PDB file of C-alpha atoms in Angstrom:
ATOM      1  CA  MET A   1      17.666 -18.476   0.500  1.00 41.00           C
ATOM      2  CA  LYS A   2      18.093 -17.827   4.045  1.00 44.00           C
ATOM      3  CA  PRO A   3      16.615 -20.036   6.619  1.00 42.00           C
ATOM      4  CA  THR A   4      16.017 -18.226   9.840  1.00 44.00           C
ATOM      5  CA  MET A   5      14.256 -18.914  13.443  1.00 42.00           C
ATOM      6  CA  ASN A   6      11.508 -16.808  14.999  1.00 46.00           C
ATOM      7  CA  GLN A   7      10.918 -16.868  18.649  1.00 45.00           C
ATOM      8  CA  ASN A   8       8.580 -19.580  18.552  1.00 47.00           C
ATOM      9  CA  GLU A   9      11.522 -21.865  16.924  1.00 47.00           C
ATOM     10  CA  THR A  10       9.214 -22.223  13.768  1.00 58.00           C
ATOM     11  CA  LYS A  11      11.432 -22.475  10.702  1.00 71.00           C
ATOM     12  CA  THR A  12      11.118 -19.433   8.118  1.00 82.00           C
ATOM     13  CA  THR A  13      12.635 -18.870   4.848  1.00 91.00           C
ATOM     14  CA  GLU A  14      13.847 -15.417   3.725  1.00 94.00           C
ATOM     15  CA  ILE A  15      13.761 -14.623  -0.034  1.00 96.00           C
ATOM     16  CA  ILE A  16      14.200 -11.568  -2.263  1.00 97.00           C
ATOM     17  CA  LYS A  17      11.594 -11.221  -4.913  1.00 97.00           C
ATOM     18  CA  LYS A  18      12.114  -9.126  -7.995  1.00 98.00           C
ATOM     19  CA  PHE A  19       8.995  -7.135  -9.438  1.00 98.00           C
ATOM     20  CA  ASN A  20       9.398  -5.600 -12.708  1.00 98.00           C
ATOM     21  CA  PHE A  21       7.013  -3.027 -14.108  1.00 98.00           C
ATOM     22  CA  MET A  22       7.343  -2.521 -17.943  1.00 96.00           C
ATOM     23  CA  SER A  23       5.398  -0.355 -20.382  1.00 95.00           C
ATOM     24  CA  LYS A  24       3.876  -2.106 -23.175  1.00 94.00           C
ATOM     25  CA  ASP A  25       6.648  -0.992 -25.570  1.00 93.00           C
ATOM     26  CA  GLY A  26       9.317  -1.736 -23.363  1.00 93.00           C
ATOM     27  CA  SER A  27      10.888   1.555 -23.153  1.00 95.00           C
ATOM     28  CA  GLU A  28      10.110   2.031 -19.456  1.00 96.00           C
ATOM     29  CA  ASN A  29      11.203  -0.537 -17.006  1.00 97.00           C
ATOM     30  CA  TYR A  30      11.207  -0.451 -13.124  1.00 98.00           C
ATOM     31  CA  GLU A  31      12.272  -3.061 -10.784  1.00 98.00           C
ATOM     32  CA  VAL A  32      11.443  -3.352  -7.036  1.00 99.00           C
ATOM     33  CA  ASN A  33      13.488  -5.780  -4.657  1.00 99.00           C
ATOM     34  CA  ILE A  34      11.294  -7.262  -1.981  1.00 98.00           C
ATOM     35  CA  ILE A  35      12.457  -9.197   1.167  1.00 97.00           C
ATOM     36  CA  GLU A  36       9.666 -11.734   2.138  1.00 96.00           C
ATOM     37  CA  ILE A  37       9.866 -14.087   5.147  1.00 93.00           C
ATOM     38  CA  LEU A  38       7.964 -17.161   4.057  1.00 84.00           C
ATOM     39  CA  GLY A  39       6.224 -18.708   7.247  1.00 80.00           C
ATOM     40  CA  GLY A  40       6.641 -15.278   8.935  1.00 69.00           C
ATOM     41  CA  VAL A  41       3.789 -13.068   9.597  1.00 78.00           C
ATOM     42  CA  TYR A  42       1.231 -11.761   7.130  1.00 83.00           C
ATOM     43  CA  SER A  43       3.084  -8.449   6.694  1.00 86.00           C
ATOM     44  CA  TYR A  44       5.964 -10.220   5.307  1.00 92.00           C
ATOM     45  CA  TYR A  45       4.557 -11.490   2.357  1.00 93.00           C
ATOM     46  CA  THR A  46       3.526  -9.522  -0.869  1.00 96.00           C
ATOM     47  CA  TRP A  47      -0.413 -10.088  -1.414  1.00 96.00           C
ATOM     48  CA  PRO A  48      -2.136  -9.887  -4.803  1.00 97.00           C
ATOM     49  CA  CYS A  49      -3.735  -6.692  -3.815  1.00 98.00           C
ATOM     50  CA  ALA A  50      -0.239  -5.146  -3.446  1.00 98.00           C
ATOM     51  CA  LYS A  51       0.589  -6.075  -7.092  1.00 98.00           C
ATOM     52  CA  ILE A  52      -2.557  -4.490  -8.183  1.00 98.00           C
ATOM     53  CA  LEU A  53      -1.995  -1.385  -6.399  1.00 99.00           C
ATOM     54  CA  ALA A  54       1.624  -1.120  -7.680  1.00 99.00           C
ATOM     55  CA  GLN A  55       0.572  -1.646 -11.135  1.00 98.00           C
ATOM     56  CA  PHE A  56      -1.791   1.352 -10.786  1.00 98.00           C
ATOM     57  CA  MET A  57       1.164   3.237  -9.337  1.00 99.00           C
ATOM     58  CA  PHE A  58       3.041   2.431 -12.712  1.00 98.00           C
ATOM     59  CA  TYR A  59      -0.040   3.237 -14.736  1.00 98.00           C
ATOM     60  CA  MET A  60       0.070   6.831 -13.169  1.00 98.00           C
ATOM     61  CA  ARG A  61       3.833   7.168 -13.425  1.00 97.00           C
ATOM     62  CA  ARG A  62       3.879  10.478 -15.692  1.00 96.00           C
ATOM     63  CA  CYS A  63       1.742  12.113 -12.611  1.00 96.00           C
ATOM     64  CA  MET A  64       4.342  10.819  -9.775  1.00 98.00           C
ATOM     65  CA  LYS A  65       6.834  13.440  -9.795  1.00 96.00           C
ATOM     66  CA  ASN A  66       7.305  15.286  -6.518  1.00 96.00           C
ATOM     67  CA  LEU A  67       3.914  14.101  -5.246  1.00 97.00           C
ATOM     68  CA  ASN A  68       3.875  13.497  -1.504  1.00 97.00           C
ATOM     69  CA  ILE A  69       2.432  10.099  -0.980  1.00 98.00           C
ATOM     70  CA  LEU A  70       1.492   8.227   2.331  1.00 97.00           C
ATOM     71  CA  GLU A  71       1.047   4.399   2.231  1.00 98.00           C
ATOM     72  CA  ILE A  72      -0.653   3.156   5.194  1.00 96.00           C
ATOM     73  CA  GLY A  73      -0.300  -0.665   6.220  1.00 96.00           C
ATOM     74  CA  ALA A  74       2.649  -0.887   4.012  1.00 97.00           C
ATOM     75  CA  GLY A  75       3.838  -4.412   5.131  1.00 95.00           C
ATOM     76  CA  THR A  76       6.341  -5.116   2.013  1.00 97.00           C
ATOM     77  CA  SER A  77       5.585  -1.634   0.672  1.00 98.00           C
ATOM     78  CA  LEU A  78       5.763  -2.641  -3.013  1.00 99.00           C
ATOM     79  CA  PRO A  79       3.531   0.216  -4.255  1.00 99.00           C
ATOM     80  CA  GLY A  80       5.168   2.795  -1.988  1.00 99.00           C
ATOM     81  CA  ILE A  81       8.616   1.806  -2.993  1.00 99.00           C
ATOM     82  CA  LEU A  82       7.587   1.887  -6.697  1.00 99.00           C
ATOM     83  CA  ALA A  83       6.117   5.204  -6.171  1.00 99.00           C
ATOM     84  CA  LYS A  84       9.365   6.474  -4.915  1.00 99.00           C
ATOM     85  CA  LYS A  85      11.146   5.329  -7.923  1.00 99.00           C
ATOM     86  CA  LEU A  86       8.851   7.149 -10.080  1.00 99.00           C
ATOM     87  CA  GLY A  87       9.712  10.259  -8.341  1.00 98.00           C
ATOM     88  CA  ALA A  88       7.355  10.713  -5.629  1.00 98.00           C
ATOM     89  CA  ASN A  89       8.131  11.700  -1.927  1.00 97.00           C
ATOM     90  CA  VAL A  90       6.783   8.746   0.163  1.00 98.00           C
ATOM     91  CA  ILE A  91       6.075   7.848   3.766  1.00 96.00           C
ATOM     92  CA  LEU A  92       5.875   4.103   4.214  1.00 97.00           C
ATOM     93  CA  SER A  93       3.816   3.570   7.540  1.00 95.00           C
ATOM     94  CA  ASP A  94       2.628   0.372   9.355  1.00 94.00           C
ATOM     95  CA  SER A  95       1.356  -0.071  12.967  1.00 92.00           C
ATOM     96  CA  ALA A  96       3.243   1.827  15.583  1.00 88.00           C
ATOM     97  CA  LEU A  97       2.770  -1.258  17.675  1.00 88.00           C
ATOM     98  CA  LEU A  98       4.767  -3.608  15.071  1.00 88.00           C
ATOM     99  CA  ASN A  99       8.288  -2.544  15.673  1.00 92.00           C
ATOM    100  CA  LYS A 100       9.539  -5.662  13.860  1.00 93.00           C
ATOM    101  CA  SER A 101       7.328  -4.934  10.627  1.00 94.00           C
ATOM    102  CA  LEU A 102       8.762  -1.306  10.390  1.00 96.00           C
ATOM    103  CA  ASN A 103      12.442  -2.585  10.734  1.00 96.00           C
ATOM    104  CA  HIS A 104      11.524  -5.104   8.050  1.00 97.00           C
ATOM    105  CA  ILE A 105      10.248  -1.972   5.851  1.00 98.00           C
ATOM    106  CA  LYS A 106      13.281  -0.357   6.437  1.00 98.00           C
ATOM    107  CA  ARG A 107      15.250  -3.547   5.159  1.00 98.00           C
ATOM    108  CA  ILE A 108      13.355  -3.565   2.056  1.00 98.00           C
ATOM    109  CA  CYS A 109      14.019   0.091   1.453  1.00 99.00           C
ATOM    110  CA  ALA A 110      17.827  -0.717   2.030  1.00 98.00           C
ATOM    111  CA  CYS A 111      17.405  -3.468  -0.539  1.00 98.00           C
ATOM    112  CA  ASN A 112      16.195  -0.771  -3.189  1.00 99.00           C
ATOM    113  CA  ASN A 113      19.256   1.329  -2.289  1.00 98.00           C
ATOM    114  CA  LEU A 114      16.816   3.937  -0.470  1.00 99.00           C
ATOM    115  CA  LYS A 115      17.949   5.277   3.073  1.00 98.00           C
ATOM    116  CA  PRO A 116      15.307   5.608   5.449  1.00 97.00           C
ATOM    117  CA  GLY A 117      14.737   8.876   6.888  1.00 95.00           C
ATOM    118  CA  VAL A 118      16.783  10.427   3.764  1.00 98.00           C
ATOM    119  CA  ASP A 119      15.430   9.071   0.492  1.00 98.00           C
ATOM    120  CA  ILE A 120      12.126   7.715   2.147  1.00 98.00           C
ATOM    121  CA  GLN A 121      10.396   8.063   5.403  1.00 96.00           C
ATOM    122  CA  VAL A 122       9.103   4.846   7.415  1.00 96.00           C
ATOM    123  CA  LYS A 123       6.765   5.631  10.347  1.00 93.00           C
ATOM    124  CA  GLY A 124       4.457   4.323  12.747  1.00 92.00           C
ATOM    125  CA  LEU A 125       0.706   4.799  12.223  1.00 91.00           C
ATOM    126  CA  THR A 126      -1.977   2.845  14.060  1.00 91.00           C
ATOM    127  CA  TRP A 127      -5.470   2.642  12.592  1.00 89.00           C
ATOM    128  CA  GLY A 128      -7.975   4.248  14.675  1.00 79.00           C
ATOM    129  CA  MET A 129      -5.665   6.166  16.874  1.00 79.00           C
ATOM    130  CA  ILE A 130      -5.479   9.912  16.465  1.00 71.00           C
ATOM    131  CA  GLY A 131      -2.111  10.691  18.120  1.00 65.00           C
ATOM    132  CA  ASN A 132       1.223  12.514  17.485  1.00 58.00           C
ATOM    133  CA  GLY A 133       2.130  10.033  14.765  1.00 62.00           C
ATOM    134  CA  LEU A 134      -1.211  10.652  12.689  1.00 63.00           C
ATOM    135  CA  PHE A 135      -0.652  14.482  13.123  1.00 59.00           C
ATOM    136  CA  ASP A 136       3.142  14.292  12.147  1.00 64.00           C
ATOM    137  CA  MET A 137       2.129  13.013   8.747  1.00 62.00           C
ATOM    138  CA  SER A 138      -1.275  14.686   8.071  1.00 59.00           C
ATOM    139  CA  ASN A 139      -0.334  17.788   5.984  1.00 70.00           C
ATOM    140  CA  ASP A 140       0.634  18.476   2.310  1.00 89.00           C
ATOM    141  CA  LEU A 141      -0.539  14.873   1.339  1.00 95.00           C
ATOM    142  CA  ASP A 142      -1.385  14.523  -2.443  1.00 97.00           C
ATOM    143  CA  LEU A 143      -2.335  10.890  -2.216  1.00 98.00           C
ATOM    144  CA  ILE A 144      -2.948   8.120   0.411  1.00 98.00           C
ATOM    145  CA  ILE A 145      -2.614   4.713  -0.524  1.00 99.00           C
ATOM    146  CA  GLY A 146      -3.081   1.298   0.809  1.00 98.00           C
ATOM    147  CA  SER A 147      -3.399  -2.442  -0.457  1.00 98.00           C
ATOM    148  CA  ASP A 148      -5.584  -4.741   1.117  1.00 96.00           C
ATOM    149  CA  CYS A 149      -6.048  -2.714   4.407  1.00 96.00           C
ATOM    150  CA  LEU A 150      -9.843  -3.690   4.589  1.00 95.00           C
ATOM    151  CA  TYR A 151      -8.977  -7.532   4.726  1.00 92.00           C
ATOM    152  CA  ASP A 152     -11.447  -7.962   7.592  1.00 94.00           C
ATOM    153  CA  SER A 153     -14.646  -6.282   8.803  1.00 95.00           C
ATOM    154  CA  PHE A 154     -13.434  -5.735  12.237  1.00 94.00           C
ATOM    155  CA  VAL A 155     -10.817  -3.121  10.888  1.00 95.00           C
ATOM    156  CA  PHE A 156     -12.954  -1.315   8.409  1.00 96.00           C
ATOM    157  CA  GLU A 157     -13.944   1.376  10.770  1.00 97.00           C
ATOM    158  CA  ASP A 158     -10.448   1.968  12.221  1.00 96.00           C
ATOM    159  CA  VAL A 159      -9.226   2.569   8.823  1.00 97.00           C
ATOM    160  CA  LEU A 160     -12.001   4.599   7.273  1.00 97.00           C
ATOM    161  CA  SER A 161     -11.816   6.928  10.511  1.00 95.00           C
ATOM    162  CA  THR A 162      -8.225   7.406  10.134  1.00 94.00           C
ATOM    163  CA  ILE A 163      -8.746   7.993   6.440  1.00 96.00           C
ATOM    164  CA  SER A 164     -11.455  10.586   7.278  1.00 94.00           C
ATOM    165  CA  PHE A 165      -8.895  12.557   9.479  1.00 92.00           C
ATOM    166  CA  LEU A 166      -6.207  12.594   6.893  1.00 93.00           C
ATOM    167  CA  LEU A 167      -8.894  13.649   3.882  1.00 94.00           C
ATOM    168  CA  ASP A 168      -9.809  16.599   6.573  1.00 91.00           C
ATOM    169  CA  GLN A 169      -6.514  17.656   6.832  1.00 90.00           C
ATOM    170  CA  ASN A 170      -5.841  17.163   2.978  1.00 91.00           C
ATOM    171  CA  PRO A 171      -9.200  17.955   1.136  1.00 89.00           C
ATOM    172  CA  LYS A 172      -7.401  17.759  -2.056  1.00 91.00           C
ATOM    173  CA  SER A 173      -6.207  14.142  -1.373  1.00 95.00           C
ATOM    174  CA  THR A 174      -7.969  10.940  -2.076  1.00 97.00           C
ATOM    175  CA  PHE A 175      -7.078   7.453  -0.582  1.00 98.00           C
ATOM    176  CA  ILE A 176      -6.573   4.593  -3.442  1.00 99.00           C
ATOM    177  CA  CYS A 177      -6.929   1.116  -1.811  1.00 98.00           C
ATOM    178  CA  SER A 178      -6.856  -2.395  -3.558  1.00 98.00           C
ATOM    179  CA  TYR A 179      -9.622  -4.390  -1.812  1.00 97.00           C
ATOM    180  CA  GLN A 180      -9.901  -8.310  -1.990  1.00 97.00           C
ATOM    181  CA  LEU A 181     -13.506  -9.528  -1.737  1.00 96.00           C
ATOM    182  CA  ARG A 182     -13.428 -11.900   1.051  1.00 94.00           C
ATOM    183  CA  SER A 183     -17.286 -12.218   1.967  1.00 92.00           C
ATOM    184  CA  SER A 184     -19.985 -11.086   0.084  1.00 90.00           C
ATOM    185  CA  ASP A 185     -21.746 -10.196   3.574  1.00 92.00           C
ATOM    186  CA  TRP A 186     -19.402  -7.541   4.464  1.00 93.00           C
ATOM    187  CA  THR A 187     -20.131  -3.842   3.441  1.00 93.00           C
ATOM    188  CA  PHE A 188     -18.892  -0.648   4.746  1.00 94.00           C
ATOM    189  CA  GLU A 189     -21.620   1.986   3.367  1.00 94.00           C
ATOM    190  CA  ASN A 190     -22.777   2.680   6.464  1.00 96.00           C
ATOM    191  CA  LEU A 191     -19.276   3.524   7.723  1.00 97.00           C
ATOM    192  CA  LEU A 192     -18.770   5.685   4.499  1.00 97.00           C
ATOM    193  CA  ARG A 193     -21.734   7.707   5.557  1.00 96.00           C
ATOM    194  CA  LYS A 194     -20.849   7.987   9.182  1.00 96.00           C
ATOM    195  CA  TRP A 195     -17.082   9.438   8.262  1.00 96.00           C
ATOM    196  CA  ASN A 196     -18.241  11.590   5.405  1.00 96.00           C
ATOM    197  CA  LEU A 197     -16.563   9.669   2.495  1.00 97.00           C
ATOM    198  CA  LYS A 198     -17.914   8.735  -0.976  1.00 97.00           C
ATOM    199  CA  CYS A 199     -16.161   5.663  -2.908  1.00 97.00           C
ATOM    200  CA  ARG A 200     -16.040   4.734  -6.594  1.00 97.00           C
ATOM    201  CA  ASN A 201     -14.380   1.828  -8.569  1.00 98.00           C
ATOM    202  CA  ILE A 202     -11.373   2.194 -10.556  1.00 98.00           C
ATOM    203  CA  ASP A 203     -11.362   0.513 -13.975  1.00 96.00           C
ATOM    204  CA  LEU A 204      -8.574  -2.174 -13.910  1.00 97.00           C
ATOM    205  CA  GLU A 205      -9.018  -3.255 -17.662  1.00 95.00           C
ATOM    206  CA  GLU A 206      -7.216   0.097 -18.734  1.00 94.00           C
ATOM    207  CA  ILE A 207      -4.560  -0.098 -16.412  1.00 96.00           C
ATOM    208  CA  GLY A 208      -3.475  -3.557 -17.948  1.00 96.00           C
ATOM    209  CA  LYS A 209      -3.765  -2.323 -21.239  1.00 94.00           C
ATOM    210  CA  ASP A 210      -1.072   0.500 -20.567  1.00 92.00           C
ATOM    211  CA  ALA A 211       1.471  -2.473 -19.607  1.00 95.00           C
ATOM    212  CA  GLY A 212      -0.083  -5.133 -22.097  1.00 95.00           C
ATOM    213  CA  ILE A 213      -1.046  -7.510 -19.188  1.00 96.00           C
ATOM    214  CA  ASP A 214      -4.206  -9.084 -17.810  1.00 96.00           C
ATOM    215  CA  MET A 215      -4.788  -7.484 -14.379  1.00 97.00           C
ATOM    216  CA  LYS A 216      -6.621 -11.066 -13.557  1.00 96.00           C
ATOM    217  CA  ASP A 217      -3.565 -12.755 -13.503  1.00 96.00           C
ATOM    218  CA  LEU A 218      -2.275 -10.414 -11.041  1.00 96.00           C
ATOM    219  CA  MET A 219      -5.336 -11.552  -8.959  1.00 97.00           C
ATOM    220  CA  GLU A 220      -4.316 -15.168  -8.513  1.00 95.00           C
ATOM    221  CA  GLY A 221      -7.859 -16.409  -8.576  1.00 95.00           C
ATOM    222  CA  HIS A 222      -9.230 -13.779  -6.243  1.00 97.00           C
ATOM    223  CA  VAL A 223     -11.848 -11.153  -6.556  1.00 97.00           C
ATOM    224  CA  ILE A 224     -10.066  -7.677  -6.143  1.00 98.00           C
ATOM    225  CA  TYR A 225     -11.304  -4.067  -6.662  1.00 98.00           C
ATOM    226  CA  LEU A 226      -9.359  -0.865  -6.771  1.00 98.00           C
ATOM    227  CA  LEU A 227     -11.315   1.724  -4.872  1.00 98.00           C
ATOM    228  CA  GLU A 228     -11.040   5.653  -4.648  1.00 98.00           C
ATOM    229  CA  PHE A 229     -12.281   6.941  -1.358  1.00 98.00           C
ATOM    230  CA  TYR A 230     -12.777  10.824  -1.135  1.00 97.00           C
ATOM    231  CA  ARG A 231     -14.582  13.214   0.905  1.00 92.00           C
ATOM    232  CA  LEU A 232     -18.092  14.402   0.384  1.00 84.00           C
ATOM    233  CA  SER A 233     -18.135  18.144  -0.443  1.00 72.00           C
TER     234      SER A 233
END
């Protein structure tokens, strides 16, 4: 472990976590190294939603080859880096306003022997802002993914408007998002109608059976759903 100090002189601890994804019979195994900064900002920690989404990527491993995938709000980028190791072409994105977070993603890529700009792309994408960054990555996407992006009701519209734009540009694509239920009062049904989107729940039990695990163990006591968003035809 490596103790560090941030600008506010608060002690933080940097660790490297290893995440393994193995088939039920043990014949397939993929390892992802993630640098976490404990005591740092939220994006430096791998939340349960990221583990759920990454397990889905592994479940879909036979379909990953050469897919063009964009991860939004990547944080520690566990699902996106696993997708890259499974053969996909991946863009990892986080807010263009958070240079430290983008640099952290690049460090995590290097920790997995992936060179940003060569093996994998790291770009700034700020939800709700239709700027050059969004146009730069809006073509030829097969899949958009995000873990815990809908973490608070105040970001719902920014996220869903961004997804609506991306799906307009990529009508055959969908958005797969792991969602932690934090309040039963929160809803985004009205925003789905506003942005011409539909949403369905993906069965987590089948995903767990594939790897011989109980997906509830990855949830760490939280209620988490895996959702697929798509355009209304």
